[in-house]
Every structure is written in C-alpha cells, then in structure tokens.
Amino acid sequence: MTIKIAVLPGDGIGPEIVNEAVKVLGVLNRSFGLNASWQEGTIGGVGYDVDGAPYSEATRKLVHASDAVLLGAVGGPKWEKLDKPLRPEAGLLRIREDLGLFANYRPTKVHSQLLDASTLKPEVIDGVDILVVRELVGGIYFGQPRGIETVDGERRGYNTMVYSESEIRRIGRTAFEAARLRSNRVCSVEKANVLDVSELWRNVIIELHESEYADVELSHMYVDNAAMQLIRNPRQFDVIVTGNLFGDILSDEASMLTGSIGMLPSASLGEKFGMYEPIHGSAPDIAGENKANPLATILSVAMMLRFSLDRNDLAEIVEKAVENTLDAGVRTVDLAFGGEASVSCSAMGDAVCAALEELAS
Ligand code: IPM
Ligand code: MG
C-alpha cells in the first residue's frame, strides 16, 4: 500500500527546507523500501496568492485524503496587512483546528556536536532532552469572545483564555503517556497563582495523575518560573505539558538550548491525523538564499515515520543520518561558530541523503 503525504511548503524558506525533506523521502523510497508518494498543496500566504485562501478548500481536500502532512512555514511581510482571516497564520491555525491536532510535541534535544553553538554554557546544556507537549487547538488562541471594539471613545482589545476539563485531560494524558516512554517525569506549567483557567488546569492534572498515572512523577510550575528554570537548569525537565500560548513561548525558548531554532522538529497529533513541521518560522529575511537549515524539517520527517507511518526503524535511521552529518562537521550558517565553514541548505540536504545511502549499504 502506498503512503500518501500532503506536502505544504508554505512561505519564505518553507519551499527550500521542504525540498530537502522530500529528497530524504526519495532516498527512503529508493534505498529503504518506503512506499511513499506525495502531493503538494498550498498553505499560508502562497495559499492566499494562488488558491485565494491561506487554507483553501483544495488543500483541505488534499490533507483529508492523506496519511500525514509535511508543512514548511507560513507568513511574511507581504501578507501582514490582509484581514486577519486571510493572513498566513490564520491558515495554520485553521488546519490545526480542522484536523483536530490537539497535541503538539516539541522535542528539544541538545546534540553534543553543537554544544558550542548555544549562547548558554556547555555544562548547563550538555545532555538536555526535553519534550514540550503543547496544547494546540484551544486556550487563548481560539477562545471566544475575542476582538477589538470601541468603548467610551477608545479602542479595547480582548481575548479569552479558556480550557474545559476534557481538553485538559486529553493533553494531560498525552503528556503522561509520553513520559512513561522517557524519564517518567511531567512538569505541568501554568499560572495558577493568578488565572482561574490555570487553577482548573492544575486541579484536573492532579486528578488525572492520582486516578491513572500515579507511577509518573508530577510537578507543577508557574510559567514565569518555568521560563527562568529552562535556562538556569534545563536538565531538571523531562516532559513539560502546557497550554497553547505558554507552549508557544516556552518552546521557542527551549530551542535556544540547542543552539539553533533550525534544529527543532515538531509533530502535531489528533485522534486521526498527524502534521509535521519545524517549529521555526518562514524567515523572510533569508528566503530564497539557499541558506536555511533544513534539519528541523528532516527531523520532522523522522517524527512522521514514527508517529503516523509506524516506521520507527526508519525514523531512527533518519535521526542517525543527521547525527552522522553533524559528526562529519557539516554546518549550515546558523550552526557554524568560531570561524567554521558553512554549507547551503541544499548541500546540507544532500549530505543527509548521502549519509542515509551509506547507512543503506
Ligand atoms: C508556532 C508559530 C505559530 C503559533 C504562528 C505562526 C501562528 O509561532 O507554530 O509556534 O503561534 O502557533
Ligand atoms: Mg511559535
């Protein structure tokens, strides 16, 4: 049976990095017996330009007929002035919501070859291996009411941070299950000292822990403290579970432990669908220059193999090929430090493909 992958390169550096990930899929087909086919669709700004919407009906049909989605990045200055529902970011939020992708896995693993690439001290980050489990289709990103209105002659903007018990329970379950396969520790992050929604979050996580996951070590942290602890002593964390907004912020922060946001893949999973994308954005400033780091997207393919395609064996091979490429000293410009030479986006992709071929023989 052929596996069908919807490929949505999106904007900015999206097409460049996705192109390298697709090369990797090609090698997996040719040399490792993967039977994948893929079809491209639009998302984000290019979706608006080509198909009239940041998440068009054509793309919706494509992804619903696919086994998994590989996405690049969305956004750019060109579309910033559009009405909010037409902006690239709205397309990303809509596809997450439409596919019910409530659980966003954002692993931060420090690669020993890149210890010096981080702005943090090597002794602080050595051995860091954190999984941020971010709730992705609720919270303040989607809560109603929201808007900008004029009251007493001045404008007033508002959003609503809302979580129901069932939403908290399902993301909590995801985190506890993930922890059981790792170091068995979950840290739940919220702002329960101030926010009612966070107080409920904490109580539901405690109840869930007591009733079903008492074997997992659970701790709680306020988000401000968590932001500090992440750079003070990141090794204390195994799995972090948190809401949509806090997860967005903390996962960008956590990425800096690895030296470059260009290293971090993600998986967004629901009951049925899986979507895979780097956590970084579209980087319009370097788009089209063949300079971006494709490793986060290539590592997202590994997550796709693991979570959607039931090919953990191939996921490990892709991760090994990335390690071997880093071992060989191949660096894109974001990873090069202390006068190290750097290669282009496509050369990095080629290097990973060559490392894969070597593992095949
Ligand atoms: C991310 C991004 C998105 C988010 C934006 C582009 C809508 O920052 O995936 O982390 O806020 O979720
Ligand atoms: Mg973000």
CSV table of C-alpha atoms and ligand atoms in Angstrom, one decimal:
chain,number,residue,atom,x,y,z
A,1,MET,CA,0.0,0.0,0.0
A,2,THR,CA,1.3,3.4,-0.9
A,3,ILE,CA,1.6,6.0,1.8
A,4,LYS,CA,0.1,9.4,0.8
A,5,ILE,CA,1.8,12.5,2.2
A,6,ALA,CA,0.4,16.0,1.7
A,7,VAL,CA,3.4,18.4,1.3
A,8,LEU,CA,2.6,22.0,2.1
A,9,PRO,CA,5.8,24.1,1.7
A,10,GLY,CA,4.2,27.5,2.5
A,11,ASP,CA,6.1,30.8,2.6
A,12,GLY,CA,9.6,32.2,3.0
A,13,ILE,CA,12.2,29.5,3.5
A,14,GLY,CA,9.4,26.9,3.5
A,15,PRO,CA,9.9,25.6,-0.1
A,16,GLU,CA,13.7,25.3,0.4
A,17,ILE,CA,13.6,23.3,3.6
A,18,VAL,CA,10.7,21.1,2.5
A,19,ASN,CA,12.6,20.4,-0.8
A,20,GLU,CA,15.4,18.8,1.3
A,21,ALA,CA,13.0,16.8,3.4
A,22,VAL,CA,11.4,15.5,0.2
A,23,LYS,CA,14.8,14.4,-1.0
A,24,VAL,CA,15.1,12.4,2.1
A,25,LEU,CA,11.7,10.7,1.4
A,26,GLY,CA,13.1,9.9,-2.0
A,27,VAL,CA,16.1,8.1,-0.6
A,28,LEU,CA,13.9,6.3,1.9
A,29,ASN,CA,11.7,5.1,-1.1
A,30,ARG,CA,14.7,4.1,-3.2
A,31,SER,CA,17.0,2.6,-0.7
A,32,PHE,CA,14.9,1.6,2.3
A,33,GLY,CA,11.7,0.2,0.8
A,34,LEU,CA,9.4,3.0,2.0
A,35,ASN,CA,6.5,3.2,-0.3
A,36,ALA,CA,5.5,6.9,0.0
A,37,SER,CA,4.0,9.2,-2.6
A,38,TRP,CA,3.4,12.9,-2.1
A,39,GLN,CA,1.4,15.7,-3.5
A,40,GLU,CA,1.9,19.4,-3.0
A,41,GLY,CA,-0.7,21.9,-1.8
A,42,THR,CA,-0.7,25.5,-0.7
A,43,ILE,CA,-0.8,26.9,2.8
A,44,GLY,CA,-0.3,30.4,4.2
A,45,GLY,CA,0.5,33.4,2.1
A,46,VAL,CA,1.1,31.4,-1.0
A,47,GLY,CA,-2.3,29.8,-0.4
A,48,TYR,CA,-3.9,33.2,-0.5
A,49,ASP,CA,-2.0,34.2,-3.6
A,50,VAL,CA,-2.6,31.0,-5.6
A,51,ASP,CA,-5.8,29.5,-4.2
A,52,GLY,CA,-7.4,32.6,-2.7
A,53,ALA,CA,-7.2,31.4,1.0
A,54,PRO,CA,-4.5,30.6,3.5
A,55,TYR,CA,-6.1,27.2,4.0
A,56,SER,CA,-8.0,26.6,0.8
A,57,GLU,CA,-10.7,24.0,0.1
A,58,ALA,CA,-8.3,22.3,-2.4
A,59,THR,CA,-5.7,22.0,0.4
A,60,ARG,CA,-8.4,20.8,2.8
A,61,LYS,CA,-9.4,18.0,0.4
A,62,LEU,CA,-5.8,17.1,-0.1
A,63,VAL,CA,-4.9,16.7,3.5
A,64,HIS,CA,-8.1,14.8,4.4
A,65,ALA,CA,-7.2,12.3,1.7
A,66,SER,CA,-3.6,11.9,3.1
A,67,ASP,CA,-2.0,9.7,5.7
A,68,ALA,CA,0.2,12.6,7.0
A,69,VAL,CA,1.0,16.2,6.4
A,70,LEU,CA,4.5,17.7,6.0
A,71,LEU,CA,4.5,21.5,6.4
A,72,GLY,CA,7.2,24.1,5.9
A,73,ALA,CA,6.4,27.5,7.4
A,74,VAL,CA,3.9,30.3,6.9
A,75,GLY,CA,4.0,34.1,7.0
A,76,GLY,CA,5.8,37.1,5.7
A,77,PRO,CA,5.6,40.9,5.4
A,78,LYS,CA,3.8,40.7,2.1
A,79,TRP,CA,0.6,39.5,3.8
A,80,GLU,CA,0.7,41.4,7.1
A,81,LYS,CA,-1.8,44.0,6.0
A,82,LEU,CA,-4.6,41.5,5.0
A,83,ASP,CA,-7.7,41.0,7.1
A,84,LYS,CA,-6.9,38.6,9.9
A,85,PRO,CA,-8.8,35.6,8.5
A,86,LEU,CA,-6.8,35.9,5.2
A,87,ARG,CA,-3.4,36.1,6.8
A,88,PRO,CA,-1.0,33.2,6.6
A,89,GLU,CA,-1.1,32.5,10.4
A,90,ALA,CA,-4.9,32.0,10.2
A,91,GLY,CA,-4.3,29.2,7.7
A,92,LEU,CA,-2.0,27.4,10.1
A,93,LEU,CA,-4.5,27.8,12.9
A,94,ARG,CA,-7.3,26.6,10.7
A,95,ILE,CA,-5.5,23.5,9.5
A,96,ARG,CA,-4.6,22.6,13.1
A,97,GLU,CA,-8.2,23.0,14.2
A,98,ASP,CA,-9.7,21.3,11.2
A,99,LEU,CA,-7.5,18.2,11.6
A,100,GLY,CA,-8.1,18.2,15.4
A,101,LEU,CA,-4.4,18.4,16.1
A,102,PHE,CA,-4.6,19.0,19.9
A,103,ALA,CA,-1.2,17.7,20.9
A,104,ASN,CA,1.9,19.4,19.7
A,105,TYR,CA,5.1,17.6,20.6
A,106,ARG,CA,8.2,19.8,20.5
A,107,PRO,CA,11.3,17.8,21.5
A,108,THR,CA,14.5,19.8,22.4
A,109,LYS,CA,17.5,17.6,22.4
A,110,VAL,CA,21.0,19.0,22.6
A,111,HIS,CA,23.3,17.5,20.0
A,112,SER,CA,26.7,17.0,21.6
A,113,GLN,CA,28.4,18.2,18.4
A,114,LEU,CA,26.6,21.5,18.7
A,115,LEU,CA,27.3,22.2,22.4
A,116,ASP,CA,29.3,25.4,21.5
A,117,ALA,CA,26.6,26.7,19.1
A,118,SER,CA,24.4,27.7,22.0
A,119,THR,CA,24.6,31.0,23.8
A,120,LEU,CA,24.4,29.1,27.0
A,121,LYS,CA,27.3,27.4,28.7
A,122,PRO,CA,28.1,23.8,27.5
A,123,GLU,CA,28.0,22.5,31.1
A,124,VAL,CA,24.4,23.8,31.5
A,125,ILE,CA,23.0,22.3,28.3
A,126,ASP,CA,25.0,19.1,27.9
A,127,GLY,CA,22.6,16.2,28.0
A,128,VAL,CA,19.4,18.2,27.8
A,129,ASP,CA,16.5,16.2,26.5
A,130,ILE,CA,13.1,17.9,26.9
A,131,LEU,CA,9.7,17.2,25.4
A,132,VAL,CA,7.3,20.2,25.4
A,133,VAL,CA,3.8,18.9,25.0
A,134,ARG,CA,1.8,22.0,23.9
A,135,GLU,CA,-2.0,22.0,23.7
A,136,LEU,CA,-2.6,23.3,20.2
A,137,VAL,CA,-6.3,23.8,19.4
A,138,GLY,CA,-7.6,25.6,22.5
A,139,GLY,CA,-6.7,28.2,25.1
A,140,ILE,CA,-6.4,31.9,24.3
A,141,TYR,CA,-5.6,31.2,20.6
A,142,PHE,CA,-9.1,30.0,20.0
A,143,GLY,CA,-11.2,31.3,23.0
A,144,GLN,CA,-14.3,33.4,22.4
A,145,PRO,CA,-15.2,36.2,22.8
A,146,ARG,CA,-12.3,38.0,21.2
A,147,GLY,CA,-12.0,41.2,19.2
A,148,ILE,CA,-11.2,44.9,19.1
A,149,GLU,CA,-14.1,47.2,20.0
A,150,THR,CA,-14.5,50.9,20.8
A,151,VAL,CA,-15.8,51.6,24.3
A,152,ASP,CA,-16.1,55.2,25.6
A,153,GLY,CA,-14.3,56.6,22.7
A,154,GLU,CA,-11.3,54.4,22.9
A,155,ARG,CA,-10.4,51.0,21.4
A,156,ARG,CA,-10.2,47.9,23.6
A,157,GLY,CA,-8.8,44.6,22.5
A,158,TYR,CA,-9.5,41.3,24.3
A,159,ASN,CA,-9.1,37.5,24.1
A,160,THR,CA,-10.3,34.7,26.3
A,161,MET,CA,-8.2,32.0,27.8
A,162,VAL,CA,-10.4,29.1,28.2
A,163,TYR,CA,-9.9,25.3,28.8
A,164,SER,CA,-12.6,22.8,29.6
A,165,GLU,CA,-11.9,19.8,31.8
A,166,SER,CA,-11.9,17.4,28.8
A,167,GLU,CA,-9.4,19.5,26.9
A,168,ILE,CA,-7.0,19.5,29.8
A,169,ARG,CA,-7.5,15.8,30.5
A,170,ARG,CA,-6.7,14.7,26.9
A,171,ILE,CA,-3.5,16.8,26.7
A,172,GLY,CA,-2.5,15.7,30.2
A,173,ARG,CA,-3.0,12.1,29.1
A,174,THR,CA,-0.8,12.7,26.1
A,175,ALA,CA,2.0,14.0,28.3
A,176,PHE,CA,1.8,11.3,30.9
A,177,GLU,CA,1.9,8.6,28.2
A,178,ALA,CA,4.9,10.3,26.6
A,179,ALA,CA,6.7,10.5,29.9
A,180,ARG,CA,6.3,6.8,30.5
A,181,LEU,CA,8.3,6.2,27.4
A,182,ARG,CA,11.0,8.6,28.5
A,183,SER,CA,12.3,9.5,32.0
A,184,ASN,CA,8.8,9.3,33.6
A,185,ARG,CA,8.6,12.9,34.8
A,186,VAL,CA,6.0,15.5,33.9
A,187,CYS,CA,6.1,19.2,34.8
A,188,SER,CA,2.8,20.9,34.3
A,189,VAL,CA,3.2,24.6,33.6
A,190,GLU,CA,0.5,27.3,34.1
A,191,LYS,CA,-0.2,30.5,36.1
A,192,ALA,CA,-2.5,29.1,38.8
A,193,ASN,CA,-1.5,31.8,41.2
A,194,VAL,CA,-3.3,34.4,39.0
A,195,LEU,CA,-5.5,32.8,36.4
A,196,ASP,CA,-8.7,30.8,37.0
A,197,VAL,CA,-8.2,28.8,33.9
A,198,SER,CA,-4.8,27.7,35.2
A,199,GLU,CA,-6.3,26.8,38.6
A,200,LEU,CA,-8.7,24.4,36.8
A,201,TRP,CA,-5.7,23.2,34.7
A,202,ARG,CA,-3.7,22.3,37.8
A,203,ASN,CA,-6.6,20.6,39.5
A,204,VAL,CA,-7.5,18.5,36.5
A,205,ILE,CA,-3.9,17.4,36.0
A,206,ILE,CA,-3.7,16.4,39.7
A,207,GLU,CA,-6.9,14.4,39.5
A,208,LEU,CA,-5.7,12.7,36.3
A,209,HIS,CA,-2.4,11.9,37.9
A,210,GLU,CA,-4.0,10.4,41.0
A,211,SER,CA,-6.5,8.3,39.1
A,212,GLU,CA,-4.4,7.0,36.2
A,213,TYR,CA,-0.8,8.0,36.3
A,214,ALA,CA,0.4,7.8,39.9
A,215,ASP,CA,3.5,6.0,38.6
A,216,VAL,CA,4.7,9.1,36.8
A,217,GLU,CA,6.5,11.8,38.8
A,218,LEU,CA,4.4,15.0,38.6
A,219,SER,CA,5.5,18.6,39.4
A,220,HIS,CA,3.8,22.0,38.8
A,221,MET,CA,5.5,25.2,37.9
A,222,TYR,CA,4.3,28.8,37.2
A,223,VAL,CA,5.1,29.8,33.7
A,224,ASP,CA,7.4,32.7,34.8
A,225,ASN,CA,9.4,30.4,36.9
A,226,ALA,CA,9.5,27.8,34.2
A,227,ALA,CA,10.9,30.3,31.7
A,228,MET,CA,13.7,31.0,34.2
A,229,GLN,CA,14.4,27.4,35.1
A,230,LEU,CA,14.7,26.5,31.4
A,231,ILE,CA,17.9,28.5,31.2
A,232,ARG,CA,19.0,28.1,34.8
A,233,ASN,CA,18.9,24.3,34.9
A,234,PRO,CA,17.3,22.8,31.9
A,235,ARG,CA,18.3,19.2,32.7
A,236,GLN,CA,15.6,19.2,35.5
A,237,PHE,CA,12.9,18.8,32.9
A,238,ASP,CA,11.7,15.7,31.1
A,239,VAL,CA,8.2,16.3,29.8
A,240,ILE,CA,6.6,19.8,30.1
A,241,VAL,CA,2.9,20.0,29.5
A,242,THR,CA,1.3,23.3,29.0
A,243,GLY,CA,-1.4,25.3,27.2
A,244,ASN,CA,-1.2,26.9,23.7
A,245,LEU,CA,0.2,30.3,24.4
A,246,PHE,CA,2.7,29.2,27.1
A,247,GLY,CA,3.8,26.3,24.9
A,248,ASP,CA,4.4,28.6,22.0
A,249,ILE,CA,6.7,30.8,24.1
A,250,LEU,CA,8.5,28.1,26.1
A,251,SER,CA,9.2,26.0,23.0
A,252,ASP,CA,11.0,28.9,21.3
A,253,GLU,CA,13.0,29.5,24.5
A,254,ALA,CA,13.8,25.8,24.8
A,255,SER,CA,15.1,25.7,21.2
A,256,MET,CA,17.9,28.1,22.1
A,257,LEU,CA,19.3,25.4,24.4
A,258,THR,CA,20.2,23.5,21.2
A,259,GLY,CA,22.0,26.4,19.6
A,260,SER,CA,19.6,27.0,16.7
A,261,ILE,CA,15.9,27.0,16.3
A,262,GLY,CA,16.7,25.4,12.9
A,263,MET,CA,17.2,22.1,14.7
A,264,LEU,CA,13.7,21.6,16.2
A,265,PRO,CA,11.1,19.4,14.6
A,266,SER,CA,7.5,19.0,15.8
A,267,ALA,CA,4.6,16.7,15.5
A,268,SER,CA,1.0,17.8,15.9
A,269,LEU,CA,-1.3,14.9,16.5
A,270,GLY,CA,-5.0,14.3,16.9
A,271,GLU,CA,-7.1,11.2,17.1
A,272,LYS,CA,-6.7,10.6,13.4
A,273,PHE,CA,-4.3,13.0,11.7
A,274,GLY,CA,-0.6,13.9,12.1
A,275,MET,CA,1.1,17.0,10.8
A,276,TYR,CA,4.9,17.5,10.9
A,277,GLU,CA,6.7,20.8,10.7
A,278,PRO,CA,9.8,22.6,12.0
A,279,ILE,CA,9.0,24.9,15.0
A,280,HIS,CA,10.7,27.8,13.3
A,281,GLY,CA,9.0,30.4,11.1
A,282,SER,CA,9.3,31.4,7.5
A,283,ALA,CA,12.4,33.6,8.0
A,284,PRO,CA,11.6,36.0,5.1
A,285,ASP,CA,15.0,37.7,5.6
A,286,ILE,CA,16.9,34.7,4.2
A,287,ALA,CA,14.2,33.3,1.9
A,288,GLY,CA,15.4,32.3,-1.5
A,289,GLU,CA,19.1,32.4,-0.5
A,290,ASN,CA,19.6,28.7,0.0
A,291,LYS,CA,20.9,29.4,3.5
A,292,ALA,CA,18.3,28.0,5.8
A,293,ASN,CA,18.9,24.9,8.0
A,294,PRO,CA,16.7,22.0,6.7
A,295,LEU,CA,17.5,19.7,9.6
A,296,ALA,CA,14.4,20.6,11.7
A,297,THR,CA,12.2,19.7,8.7
A,298,ILE,CA,14.2,16.5,8.0
A,299,LEU,CA,13.9,15.6,11.7
A,300,SER,CA,10.1,16.3,11.3
A,301,VAL,CA,10.1,13.5,8.7
A,302,ALA,CA,11.6,11.2,11.3
A,303,MET,CA,8.7,12.1,13.6
A,304,MET,CA,6.2,11.4,10.8
A,305,LEU,CA,7.8,8.0,10.2
A,306,ARG,CA,7.5,7.3,13.9
A,307,PHE,CA,4.0,8.6,14.7
A,308,SER,CA,2.0,8.4,11.5
A,309,LEU,CA,3.6,5.8,9.4
A,310,ASP,CA,4.5,3.2,12.0
A,311,ARG,CA,8.1,3.1,10.8
A,312,ASN,CA,10.2,3.7,14.0
A,313,ASP,CA,13.0,1.7,12.3
A,314,LEU,CA,13.3,4.3,9.5
A,315,ALA,CA,12.8,7.2,12.0
A,316,GLU,CA,15.9,6.0,13.8
A,317,ILE,CA,17.8,5.7,10.6
A,318,VAL,CA,17.0,9.3,9.6
A,319,GLU,CA,18.0,10.6,13.0
A,320,LYS,CA,21.2,8.6,12.7
A,321,ALA,CA,21.9,10.1,9.3
A,322,VAL,CA,21.5,13.6,10.8
A,323,GLU,CA,23.9,12.7,13.7
A,324,ASN,CA,26.4,11.4,11.2
A,325,THR,CA,26.2,14.5,9.1
A,326,LEU,CA,26.8,16.7,12.2
A,327,ASP,CA,29.6,14.4,13.3
A,328,ALA,CA,31.2,15.0,9.9
A,329,GLY,CA,31.3,18.7,10.6
A,330,VAL,CA,28.7,19.8,8.1
A,331,ARG,CA,27.1,23.0,9.3
A,332,THR,CA,24.6,25.5,7.9
A,333,VAL,CA,25.3,29.1,8.8
A,334,ASP,CA,23.1,29.1,11.9
A,335,LEU,CA,25.2,26.2,13.3
A,336,ALA,CA,28.6,27.4,12.3
A,337,PHE,CA,30.6,29.2,15.1
A,338,GLY,CA,34.2,30.1,15.8
A,339,GLY,CA,35.1,30.5,12.1
A,340,GLU,CA,33.6,27.2,11.0
A,341,ALA,CA,32.8,26.9,7.3
A,342,SER,CA,29.1,26.6,6.4
A,343,VAL,CA,27.2,24.9,3.6
A,344,SER,CA,24.0,25.8,1.8
A,345,CYS,CA,20.5,24.5,2.6
A,346,SER,CA,20.6,22.1,-0.4
A,347,ALA,CA,24.1,20.9,0.4
A,348,MET,CA,23.0,20.1,4.0
A,349,GLY,CA,20.1,18.1,2.5
A,350,ASP,CA,22.5,16.3,0.1
A,351,ALA,CA,24.8,15.5,2.9
A,352,VAL,CA,22.0,13.9,4.9
A,353,CYS,CA,20.9,11.9,1.9
A,354,ALA,CA,24.5,10.7,1.3
A,355,ALA,CA,24.6,9.7,5.0
A,356,LEU,CA,21.4,7.8,4.5
A,357,GLU,CA,22.7,6.0,1.4
A,358,GLU,CA,25.7,5.0,3.5
A,359,LEU,CA,23.5,3.5,6.2
A,360,ALA,CA,21.6,1.6,3.5
A,361,SER,CA,24.7,-0.1,2.1
B,1,IPM,C1,4.3,28.2,16.1
B,1,IPM,C2,4.0,29.6,15.5
B,1,IPM,C3,2.6,29.8,15.2
B,1,IPM,C4,1.9,29.7,16.6
B,1,IPM,C5,2.2,31.0,14.5
B,1,IPM,C6,2.9,31.2,13.1
B,1,IPM,C7,0.7,31.1,14.3
B,1,IPM,O1,4.6,30.6,16.2
B,1,IPM,O2,3.9,27.2,15.4
B,1,IPM,O3,4.9,28.1,17.1
B,1,IPM,O4,1.8,30.7,17.3
B,1,IPM,O5,1.4,28.6,17.0
B,2,MG,MG,5.8,29.8,17.8
